[in-house]
mmCIF file of C-alpha atoms in Angstrom:
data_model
loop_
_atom_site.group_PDB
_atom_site.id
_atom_site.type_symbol
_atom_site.label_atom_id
_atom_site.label_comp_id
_atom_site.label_asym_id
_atom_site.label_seq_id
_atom_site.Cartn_x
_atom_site.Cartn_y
_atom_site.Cartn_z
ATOM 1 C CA UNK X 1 0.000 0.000 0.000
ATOM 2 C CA UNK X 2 2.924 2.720 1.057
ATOM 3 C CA UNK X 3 4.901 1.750 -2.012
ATOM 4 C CA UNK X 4 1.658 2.722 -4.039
ATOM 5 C CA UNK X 5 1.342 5.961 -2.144
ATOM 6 C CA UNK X 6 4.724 6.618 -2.826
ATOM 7 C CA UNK X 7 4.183 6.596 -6.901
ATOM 8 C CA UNK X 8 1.331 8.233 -6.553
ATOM 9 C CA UNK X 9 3.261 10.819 -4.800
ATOM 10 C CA UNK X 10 5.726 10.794 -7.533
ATOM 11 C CA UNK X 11 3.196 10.995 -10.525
ATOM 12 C CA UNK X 12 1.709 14.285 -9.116
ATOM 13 C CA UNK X 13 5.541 15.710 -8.407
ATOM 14 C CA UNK X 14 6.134 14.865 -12.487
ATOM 15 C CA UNK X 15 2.290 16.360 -13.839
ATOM 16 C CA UNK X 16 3.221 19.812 -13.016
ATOM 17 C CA UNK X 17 0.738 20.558 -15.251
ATOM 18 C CA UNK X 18 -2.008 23.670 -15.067
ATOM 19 C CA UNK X 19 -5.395 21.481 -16.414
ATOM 20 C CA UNK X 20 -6.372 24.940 -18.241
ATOM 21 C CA UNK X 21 -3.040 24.600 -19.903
ATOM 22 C CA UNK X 22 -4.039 24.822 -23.417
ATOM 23 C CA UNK X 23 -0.474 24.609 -25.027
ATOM 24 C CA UNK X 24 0.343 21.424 -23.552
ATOM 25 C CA UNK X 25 3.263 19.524 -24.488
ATOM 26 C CA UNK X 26 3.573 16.307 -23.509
ATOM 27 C CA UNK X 27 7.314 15.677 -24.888
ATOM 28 C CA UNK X 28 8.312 17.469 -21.497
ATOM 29 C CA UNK X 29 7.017 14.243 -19.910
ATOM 30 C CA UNK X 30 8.628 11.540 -21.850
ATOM 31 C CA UNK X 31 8.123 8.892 -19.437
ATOM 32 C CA UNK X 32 4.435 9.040 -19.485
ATOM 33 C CA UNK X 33 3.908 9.586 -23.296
ATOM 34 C CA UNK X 34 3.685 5.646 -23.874
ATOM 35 C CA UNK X 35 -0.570 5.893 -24.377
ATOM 36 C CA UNK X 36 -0.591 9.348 -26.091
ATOM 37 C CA UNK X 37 -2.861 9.095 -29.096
ATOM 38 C CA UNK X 38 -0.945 7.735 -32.156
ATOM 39 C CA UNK X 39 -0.474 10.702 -35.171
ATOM 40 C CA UNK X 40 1.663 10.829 -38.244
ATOM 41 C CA UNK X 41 -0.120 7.790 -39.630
ATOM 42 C CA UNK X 42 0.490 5.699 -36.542
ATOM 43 C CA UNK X 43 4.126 6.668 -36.377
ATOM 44 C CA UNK X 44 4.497 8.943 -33.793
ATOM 45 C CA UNK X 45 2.377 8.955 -30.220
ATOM 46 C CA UNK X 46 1.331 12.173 -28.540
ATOM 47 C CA UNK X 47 -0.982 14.213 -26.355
ATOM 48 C CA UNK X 48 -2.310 17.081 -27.444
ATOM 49 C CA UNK X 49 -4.614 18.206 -24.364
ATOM 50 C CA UNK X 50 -4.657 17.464 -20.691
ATOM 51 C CA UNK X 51 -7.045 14.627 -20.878
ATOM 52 C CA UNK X 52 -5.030 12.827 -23.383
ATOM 53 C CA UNK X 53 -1.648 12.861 -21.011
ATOM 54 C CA UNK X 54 -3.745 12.052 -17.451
ATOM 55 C CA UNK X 55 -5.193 9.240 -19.298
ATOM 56 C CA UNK X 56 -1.835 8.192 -20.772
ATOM 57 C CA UNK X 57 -0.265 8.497 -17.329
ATOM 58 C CA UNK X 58 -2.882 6.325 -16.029
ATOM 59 C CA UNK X 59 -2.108 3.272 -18.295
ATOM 60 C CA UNK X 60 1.538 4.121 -17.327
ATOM 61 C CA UNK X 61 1.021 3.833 -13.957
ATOM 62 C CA UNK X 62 -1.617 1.163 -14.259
ATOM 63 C CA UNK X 63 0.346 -1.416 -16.388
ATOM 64 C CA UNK X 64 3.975 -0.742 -15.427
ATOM 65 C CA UNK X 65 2.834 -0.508 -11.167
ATOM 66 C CA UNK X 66 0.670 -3.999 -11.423
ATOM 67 C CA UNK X 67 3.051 -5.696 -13.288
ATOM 68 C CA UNK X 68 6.725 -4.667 -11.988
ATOM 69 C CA UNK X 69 5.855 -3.775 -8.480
ATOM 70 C CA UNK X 70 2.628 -5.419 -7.623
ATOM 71 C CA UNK X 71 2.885 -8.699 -10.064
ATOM 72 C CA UNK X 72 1.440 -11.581 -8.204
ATOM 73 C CA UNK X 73 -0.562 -9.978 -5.063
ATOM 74 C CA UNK X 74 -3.427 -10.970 -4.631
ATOM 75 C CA UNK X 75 -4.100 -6.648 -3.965
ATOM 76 C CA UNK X 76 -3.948 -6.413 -7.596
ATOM 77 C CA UNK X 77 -7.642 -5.798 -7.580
ATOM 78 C CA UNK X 78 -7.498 -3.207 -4.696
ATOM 79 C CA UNK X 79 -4.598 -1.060 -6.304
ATOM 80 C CA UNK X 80 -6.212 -1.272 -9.733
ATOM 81 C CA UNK X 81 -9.401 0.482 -8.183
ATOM 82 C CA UNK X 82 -7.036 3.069 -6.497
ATOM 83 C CA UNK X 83 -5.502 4.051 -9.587
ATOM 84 C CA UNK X 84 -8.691 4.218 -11.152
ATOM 85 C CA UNK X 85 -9.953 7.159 -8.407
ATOM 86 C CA UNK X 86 -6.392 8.868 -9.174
ATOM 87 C CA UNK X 87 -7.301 8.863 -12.598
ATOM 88 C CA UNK X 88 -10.904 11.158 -11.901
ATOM 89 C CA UNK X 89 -9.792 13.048 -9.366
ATOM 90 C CA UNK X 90 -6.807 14.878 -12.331
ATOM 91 C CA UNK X 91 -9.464 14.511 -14.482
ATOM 92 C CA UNK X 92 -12.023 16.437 -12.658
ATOM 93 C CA UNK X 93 -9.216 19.213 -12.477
ATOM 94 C CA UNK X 94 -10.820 19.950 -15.381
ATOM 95 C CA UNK X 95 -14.331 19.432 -14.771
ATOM 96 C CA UNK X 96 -15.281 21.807 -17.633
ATOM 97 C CA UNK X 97 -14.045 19.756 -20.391
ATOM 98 C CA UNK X 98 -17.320 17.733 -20.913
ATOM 99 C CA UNK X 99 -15.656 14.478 -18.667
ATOM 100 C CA UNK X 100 -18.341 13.004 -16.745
ATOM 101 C CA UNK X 101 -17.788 9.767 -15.868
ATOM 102 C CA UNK X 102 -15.618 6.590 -16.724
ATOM 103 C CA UNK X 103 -17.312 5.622 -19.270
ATOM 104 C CA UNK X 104 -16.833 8.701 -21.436
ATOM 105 C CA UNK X 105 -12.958 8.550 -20.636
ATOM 106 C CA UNK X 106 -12.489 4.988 -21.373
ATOM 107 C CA UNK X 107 -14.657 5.518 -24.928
ATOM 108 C CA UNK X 108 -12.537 8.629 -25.782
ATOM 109 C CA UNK X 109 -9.471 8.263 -24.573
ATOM 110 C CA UNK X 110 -8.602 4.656 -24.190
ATOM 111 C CA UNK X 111 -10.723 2.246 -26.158
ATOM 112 C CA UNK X 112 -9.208 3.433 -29.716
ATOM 113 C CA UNK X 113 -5.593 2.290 -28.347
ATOM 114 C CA UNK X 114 -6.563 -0.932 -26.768
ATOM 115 C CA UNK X 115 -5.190 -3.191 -29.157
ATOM 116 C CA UNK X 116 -1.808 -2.189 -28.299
ATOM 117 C CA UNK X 117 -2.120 -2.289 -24.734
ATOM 118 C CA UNK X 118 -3.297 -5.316 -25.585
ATOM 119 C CA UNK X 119 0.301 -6.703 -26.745
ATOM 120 C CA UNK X 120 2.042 -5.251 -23.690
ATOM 121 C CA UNK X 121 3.635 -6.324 -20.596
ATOM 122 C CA UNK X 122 0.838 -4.908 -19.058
ATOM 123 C CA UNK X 123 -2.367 -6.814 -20.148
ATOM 124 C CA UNK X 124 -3.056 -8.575 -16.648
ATOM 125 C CA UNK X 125 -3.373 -5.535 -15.313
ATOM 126 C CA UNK X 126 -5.779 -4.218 -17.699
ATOM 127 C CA UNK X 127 -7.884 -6.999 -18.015
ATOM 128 C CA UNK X 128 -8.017 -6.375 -13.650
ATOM 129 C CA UNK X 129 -9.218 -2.949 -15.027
ATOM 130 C CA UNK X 130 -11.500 -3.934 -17.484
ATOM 131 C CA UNK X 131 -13.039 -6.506 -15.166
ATOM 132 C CA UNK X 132 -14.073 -3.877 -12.307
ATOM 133 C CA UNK X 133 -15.315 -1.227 -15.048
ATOM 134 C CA UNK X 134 -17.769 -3.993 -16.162
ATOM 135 C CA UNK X 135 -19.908 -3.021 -13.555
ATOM 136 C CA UNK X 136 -22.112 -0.160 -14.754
ATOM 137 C CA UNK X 137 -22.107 1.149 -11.493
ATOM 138 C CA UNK X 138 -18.528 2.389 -11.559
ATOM 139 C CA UNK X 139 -18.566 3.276 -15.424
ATOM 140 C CA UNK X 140 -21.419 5.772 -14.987
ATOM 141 C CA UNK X 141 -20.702 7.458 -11.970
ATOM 142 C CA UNK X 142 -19.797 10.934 -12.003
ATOM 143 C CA UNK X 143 -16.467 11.529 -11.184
ATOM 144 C CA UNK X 144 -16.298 14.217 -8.858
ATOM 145 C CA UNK X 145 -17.777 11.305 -6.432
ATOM 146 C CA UNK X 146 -14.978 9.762 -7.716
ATOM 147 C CA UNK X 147 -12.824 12.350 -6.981
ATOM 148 C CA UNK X 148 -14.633 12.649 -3.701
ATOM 149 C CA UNK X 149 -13.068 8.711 -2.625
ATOM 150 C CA UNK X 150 -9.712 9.515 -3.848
ATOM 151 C CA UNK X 151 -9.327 12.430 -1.505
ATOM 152 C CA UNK X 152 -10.051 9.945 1.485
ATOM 153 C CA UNK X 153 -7.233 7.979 0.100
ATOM 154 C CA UNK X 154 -4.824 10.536 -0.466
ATOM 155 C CA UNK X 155 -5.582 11.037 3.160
ATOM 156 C CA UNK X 156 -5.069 7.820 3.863
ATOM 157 C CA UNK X 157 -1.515 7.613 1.733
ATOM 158 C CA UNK X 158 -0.351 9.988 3.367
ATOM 159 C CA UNK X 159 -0.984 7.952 6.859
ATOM 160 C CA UNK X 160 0.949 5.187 5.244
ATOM 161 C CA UNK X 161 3.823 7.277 4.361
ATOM 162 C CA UNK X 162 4.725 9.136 7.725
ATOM 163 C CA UNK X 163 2.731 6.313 10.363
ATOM 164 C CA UNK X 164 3.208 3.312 9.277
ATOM 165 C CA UNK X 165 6.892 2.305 9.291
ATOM 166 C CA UNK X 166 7.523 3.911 12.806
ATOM 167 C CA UNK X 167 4.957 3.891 15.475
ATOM 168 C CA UNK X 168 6.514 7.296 16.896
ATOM 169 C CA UNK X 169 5.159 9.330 14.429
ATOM 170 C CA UNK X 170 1.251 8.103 15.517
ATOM 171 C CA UNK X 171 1.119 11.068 17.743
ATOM 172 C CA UNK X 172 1.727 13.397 14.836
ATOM 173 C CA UNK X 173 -0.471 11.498 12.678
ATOM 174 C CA UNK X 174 -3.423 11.439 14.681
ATOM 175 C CA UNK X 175 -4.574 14.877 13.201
ATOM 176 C CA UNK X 176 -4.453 13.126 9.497
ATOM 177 C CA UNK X 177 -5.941 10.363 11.177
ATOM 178 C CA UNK X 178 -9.060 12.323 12.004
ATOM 179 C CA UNK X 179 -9.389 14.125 9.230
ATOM 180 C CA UNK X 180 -9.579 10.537 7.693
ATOM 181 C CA UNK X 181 -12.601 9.324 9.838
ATOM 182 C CA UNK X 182 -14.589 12.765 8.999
ATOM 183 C CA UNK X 183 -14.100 12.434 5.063
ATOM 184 C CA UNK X 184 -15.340 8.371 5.490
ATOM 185 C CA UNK X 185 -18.499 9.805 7.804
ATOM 186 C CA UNK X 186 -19.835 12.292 5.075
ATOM 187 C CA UNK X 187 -18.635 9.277 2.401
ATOM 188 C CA UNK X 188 -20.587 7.128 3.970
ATOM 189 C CA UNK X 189 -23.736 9.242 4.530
ATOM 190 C CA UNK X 190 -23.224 9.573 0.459
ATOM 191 C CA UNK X 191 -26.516 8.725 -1.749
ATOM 192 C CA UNK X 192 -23.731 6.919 -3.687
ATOM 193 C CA UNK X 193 -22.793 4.244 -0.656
ATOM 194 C CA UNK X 194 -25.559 1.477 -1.582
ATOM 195 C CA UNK X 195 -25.541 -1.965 -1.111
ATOM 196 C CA UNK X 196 -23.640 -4.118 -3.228
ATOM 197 C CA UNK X 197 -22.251 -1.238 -5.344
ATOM 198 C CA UNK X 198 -18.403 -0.237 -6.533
ATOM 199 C CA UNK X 199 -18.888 2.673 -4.054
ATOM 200 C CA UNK X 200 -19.449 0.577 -1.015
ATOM 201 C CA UNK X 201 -17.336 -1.698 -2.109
ATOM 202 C CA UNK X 202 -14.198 0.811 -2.103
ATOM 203 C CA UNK X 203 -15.605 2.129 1.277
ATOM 204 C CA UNK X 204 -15.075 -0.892 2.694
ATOM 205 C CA UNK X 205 -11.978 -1.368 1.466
ATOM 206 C CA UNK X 206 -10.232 1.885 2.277
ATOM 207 C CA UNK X 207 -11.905 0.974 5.799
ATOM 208 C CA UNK X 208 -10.013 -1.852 5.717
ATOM 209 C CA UNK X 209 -6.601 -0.582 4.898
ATOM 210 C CA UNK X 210 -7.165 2.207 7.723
ATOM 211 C CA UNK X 211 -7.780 -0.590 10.343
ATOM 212 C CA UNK X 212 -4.200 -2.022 9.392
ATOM 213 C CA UNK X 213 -3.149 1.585 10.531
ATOM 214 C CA UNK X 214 -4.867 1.630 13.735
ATOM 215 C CA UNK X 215 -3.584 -1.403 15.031
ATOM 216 C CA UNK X 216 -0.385 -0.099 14.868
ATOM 217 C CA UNK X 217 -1.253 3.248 15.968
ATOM 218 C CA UNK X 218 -4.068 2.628 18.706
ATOM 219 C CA UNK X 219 -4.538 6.095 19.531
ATOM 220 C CA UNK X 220 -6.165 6.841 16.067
ATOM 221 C CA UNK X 221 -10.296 7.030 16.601
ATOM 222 C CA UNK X 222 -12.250 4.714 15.061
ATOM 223 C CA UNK X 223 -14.191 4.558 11.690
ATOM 224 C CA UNK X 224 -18.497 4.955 11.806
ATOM 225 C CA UNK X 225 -19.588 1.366 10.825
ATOM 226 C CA UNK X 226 -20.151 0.921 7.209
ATOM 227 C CA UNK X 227 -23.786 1.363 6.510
ATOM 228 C CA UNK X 228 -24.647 1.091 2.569
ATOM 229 C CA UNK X 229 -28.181 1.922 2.086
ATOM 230 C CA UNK X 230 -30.986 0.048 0.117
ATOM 231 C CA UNK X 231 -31.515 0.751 -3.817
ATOM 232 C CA UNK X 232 -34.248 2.921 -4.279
ATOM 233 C CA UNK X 233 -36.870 2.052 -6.787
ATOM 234 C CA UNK X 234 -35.349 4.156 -9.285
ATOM 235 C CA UNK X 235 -31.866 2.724 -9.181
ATOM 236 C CA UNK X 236 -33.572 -0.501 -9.071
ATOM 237 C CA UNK X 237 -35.019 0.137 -12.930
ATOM 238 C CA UNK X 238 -32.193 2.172 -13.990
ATOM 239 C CA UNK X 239 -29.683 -1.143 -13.734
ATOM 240 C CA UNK X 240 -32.302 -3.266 -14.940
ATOM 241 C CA UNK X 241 -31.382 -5.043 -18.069
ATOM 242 C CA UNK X 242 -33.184 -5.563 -21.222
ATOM 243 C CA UNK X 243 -34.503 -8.731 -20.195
ATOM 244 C CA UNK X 244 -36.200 -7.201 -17.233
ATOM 245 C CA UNK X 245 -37.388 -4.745 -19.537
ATOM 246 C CA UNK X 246 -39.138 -6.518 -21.741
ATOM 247 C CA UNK X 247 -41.028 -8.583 -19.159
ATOM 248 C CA UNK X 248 -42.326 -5.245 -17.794
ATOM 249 C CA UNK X 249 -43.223 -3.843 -20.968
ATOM 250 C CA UNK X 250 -45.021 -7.400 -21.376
ATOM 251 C CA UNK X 251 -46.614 -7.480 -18.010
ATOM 252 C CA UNK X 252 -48.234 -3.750 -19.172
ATOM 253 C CA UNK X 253 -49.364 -5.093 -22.653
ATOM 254 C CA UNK X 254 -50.936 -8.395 -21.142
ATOM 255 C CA UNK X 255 -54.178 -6.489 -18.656
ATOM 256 C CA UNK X 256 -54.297 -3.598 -21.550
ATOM 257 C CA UNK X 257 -54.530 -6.485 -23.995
ATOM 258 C CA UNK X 258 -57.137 -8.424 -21.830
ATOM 259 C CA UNK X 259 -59.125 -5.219 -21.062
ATOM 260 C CA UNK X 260 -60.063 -5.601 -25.279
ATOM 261 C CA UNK X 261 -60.158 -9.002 -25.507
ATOM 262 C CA UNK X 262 -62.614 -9.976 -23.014
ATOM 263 C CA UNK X 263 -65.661 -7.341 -23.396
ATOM 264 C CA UNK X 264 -65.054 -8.358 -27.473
ATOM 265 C CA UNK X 265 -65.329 -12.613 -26.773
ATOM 266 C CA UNK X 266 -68.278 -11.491 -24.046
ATOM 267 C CA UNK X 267 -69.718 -9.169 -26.937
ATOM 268 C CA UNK X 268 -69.618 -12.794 -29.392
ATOM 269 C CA UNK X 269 -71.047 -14.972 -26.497
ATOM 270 C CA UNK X 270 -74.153 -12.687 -26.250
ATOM 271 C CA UNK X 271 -74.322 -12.960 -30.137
ATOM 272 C CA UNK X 272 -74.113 -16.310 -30.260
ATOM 273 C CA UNK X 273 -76.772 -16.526 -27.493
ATOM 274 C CA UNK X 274 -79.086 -14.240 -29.435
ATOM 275 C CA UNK X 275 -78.877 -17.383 -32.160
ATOM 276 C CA UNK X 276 -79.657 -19.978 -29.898
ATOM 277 C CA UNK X 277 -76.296 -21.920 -29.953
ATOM 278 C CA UNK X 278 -76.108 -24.378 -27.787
ATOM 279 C CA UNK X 279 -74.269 -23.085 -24.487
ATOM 280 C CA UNK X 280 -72.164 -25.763 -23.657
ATOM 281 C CA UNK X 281 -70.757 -25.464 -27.438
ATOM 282 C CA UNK X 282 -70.611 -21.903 -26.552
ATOM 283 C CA UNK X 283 -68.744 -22.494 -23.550
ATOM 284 C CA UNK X 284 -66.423 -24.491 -25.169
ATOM 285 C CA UNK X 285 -65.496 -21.818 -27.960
ATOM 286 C CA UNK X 286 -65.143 -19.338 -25.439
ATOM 287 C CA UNK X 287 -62.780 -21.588 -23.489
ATOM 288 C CA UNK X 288 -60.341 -22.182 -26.692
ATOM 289 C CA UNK X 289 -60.401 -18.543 -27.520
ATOM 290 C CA UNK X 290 -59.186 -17.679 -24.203
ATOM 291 C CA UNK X 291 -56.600 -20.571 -24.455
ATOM 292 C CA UNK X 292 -54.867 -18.845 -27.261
ATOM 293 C CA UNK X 293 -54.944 -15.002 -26.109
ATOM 294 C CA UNK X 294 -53.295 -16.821 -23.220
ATOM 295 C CA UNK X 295 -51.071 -18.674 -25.646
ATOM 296 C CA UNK X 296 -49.846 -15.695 -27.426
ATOM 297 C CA UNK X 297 -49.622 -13.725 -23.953
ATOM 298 C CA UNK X 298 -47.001 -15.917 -22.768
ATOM 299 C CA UNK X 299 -45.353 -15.737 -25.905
ATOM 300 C CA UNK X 300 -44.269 -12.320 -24.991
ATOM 301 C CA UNK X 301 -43.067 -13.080 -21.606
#
């Protein structure tokens, strides 16, 4: 965890970059120009605009941290989420630049270039990455939220860096450490913190990585209990997938359906009534009509 804090640390000394910076160029920052978009025909890579060398420093830091420092752990989920939350928070430096959410960045900035990433040293790492954006949850959240979780963790780091390898400093620390148990509070009161979501899920495990902190440093005060709240109704039938939606657009046809179809087959049995058909015959057509409405009901189901 501190040797994650620590590049983190070193990533923001490099970007010494203004986000309204609009003559950007990313050849001062060789190191992090690996994912810049590819121009010249495909011979040359570079970033023409803030967005373009965060993004490209994210896949940097994403691909070349899993694999050289982290290879192996079984964190590798953990620390992928972590540098996904880095990745929002520069981005929402720059919140006026249309950026909303994951999904837009990974659609603009990243999916065009995949296929290379795909061939690198890296690909573990980003499949880790592509396995936690699969969850629509994370991919459409907006990332000042986002940004919201990362500032806990820079809080957090920052623990890690000064408390963890000596136990003297816990006395200093216990300021940060406070400050860390009010940002997780209002985090937790967030309408974002439901159950089962990416949101609750990081709670819990930034709650978890404090905890290793205050057994060392007993003196720190302890985190509110982790309280996710319920789905509302709404977020129920926003996730819901097409499946879903088609049985409720079926379940509305069917009564709307049978609100014709029975006054028009009660309409024919007083007609055929008014002939004198026998009523058991008449029962019996009735019966078989029904049977298929039924029939072709279900078939929409």
């Amino acid at each position: 965890m501190d040797s994650l804090c620590g590049i983190f640390k070193g990533f923001d000394d490099i970007l010494v970059v203004k986000p309204n910076n609009s003559e950007l160029n990313s050849d001062k920052f060789p190191t992090l120009n690996d994912y810049c978009p590819l121009v010249n025909n495909g011979n040359e890579q570079k970033c023409n605009s803030y967005e373009e060398l965060i993004t490209s420093a994210f896949l940097t830091l994403l691909l070349n941290y899993i694999s050289n420092f982290d290879g192996g752990n079984l964190e590798n989920d953990k620390h992928v989420q972590y540098i996904i939350l880095w990745l929002c928070y520069k981005l929402n430096k720059r919140s006026e630049n249309g950026t909303t959410n994951l999904n837009y960045v990974h659609n603009k900035y990243i999916n065009d270039i995949e296929k290379y990433i795909m061939k690198s040293s890296g690909v573990k790492a980003y499949n880790s990455y592509k396995a936690i954006i699969k969850k629509e949850d994370i991919m459409t959240m907006n990332i000042n939220d986002m940004s919201k979780l990362y500032e806990a963790l820079n809080i957090l780091c920052k623990l890690y860096t000064e408390c963890s390898k000596n136990n003297q400093n816990c006395a200093k620390c216990l300021k940060d450490a406070e400050e860390f148990v009010k940002s997780f509070g209002a985090l937790n009161k967030d309408s974002n913190n439901t159950v089962d979501s990416s949101y609750s899920q990081i709670l819990s495990t930034l709650s978890k990585d404090y905890e290793i902190l205050k057994n060392k440093c007993t003196n720190f005060p302890p985190l509110p209990q982790l309280t996710p709240q319920k789905r509302s109704v709404q977020n129920f039938a926003h996730n819901s997938d097409v499946t879903t939606s088609s049985s409720s657009i079926a379940s509305t046809l069917i009564p709307v359906l049978l609100t014709f179809a029975i006054p028009f087959f009660l309409g024919i049995a007083y007609k055929y009534s008014l002939f004198g058909f026998d009523k058991q015959l008449q029962r019996q057509y009735l019966r078989e009509k029904l049977k298929k409405i039924k029939k072709k009901m279900n078939h929409y189901m």
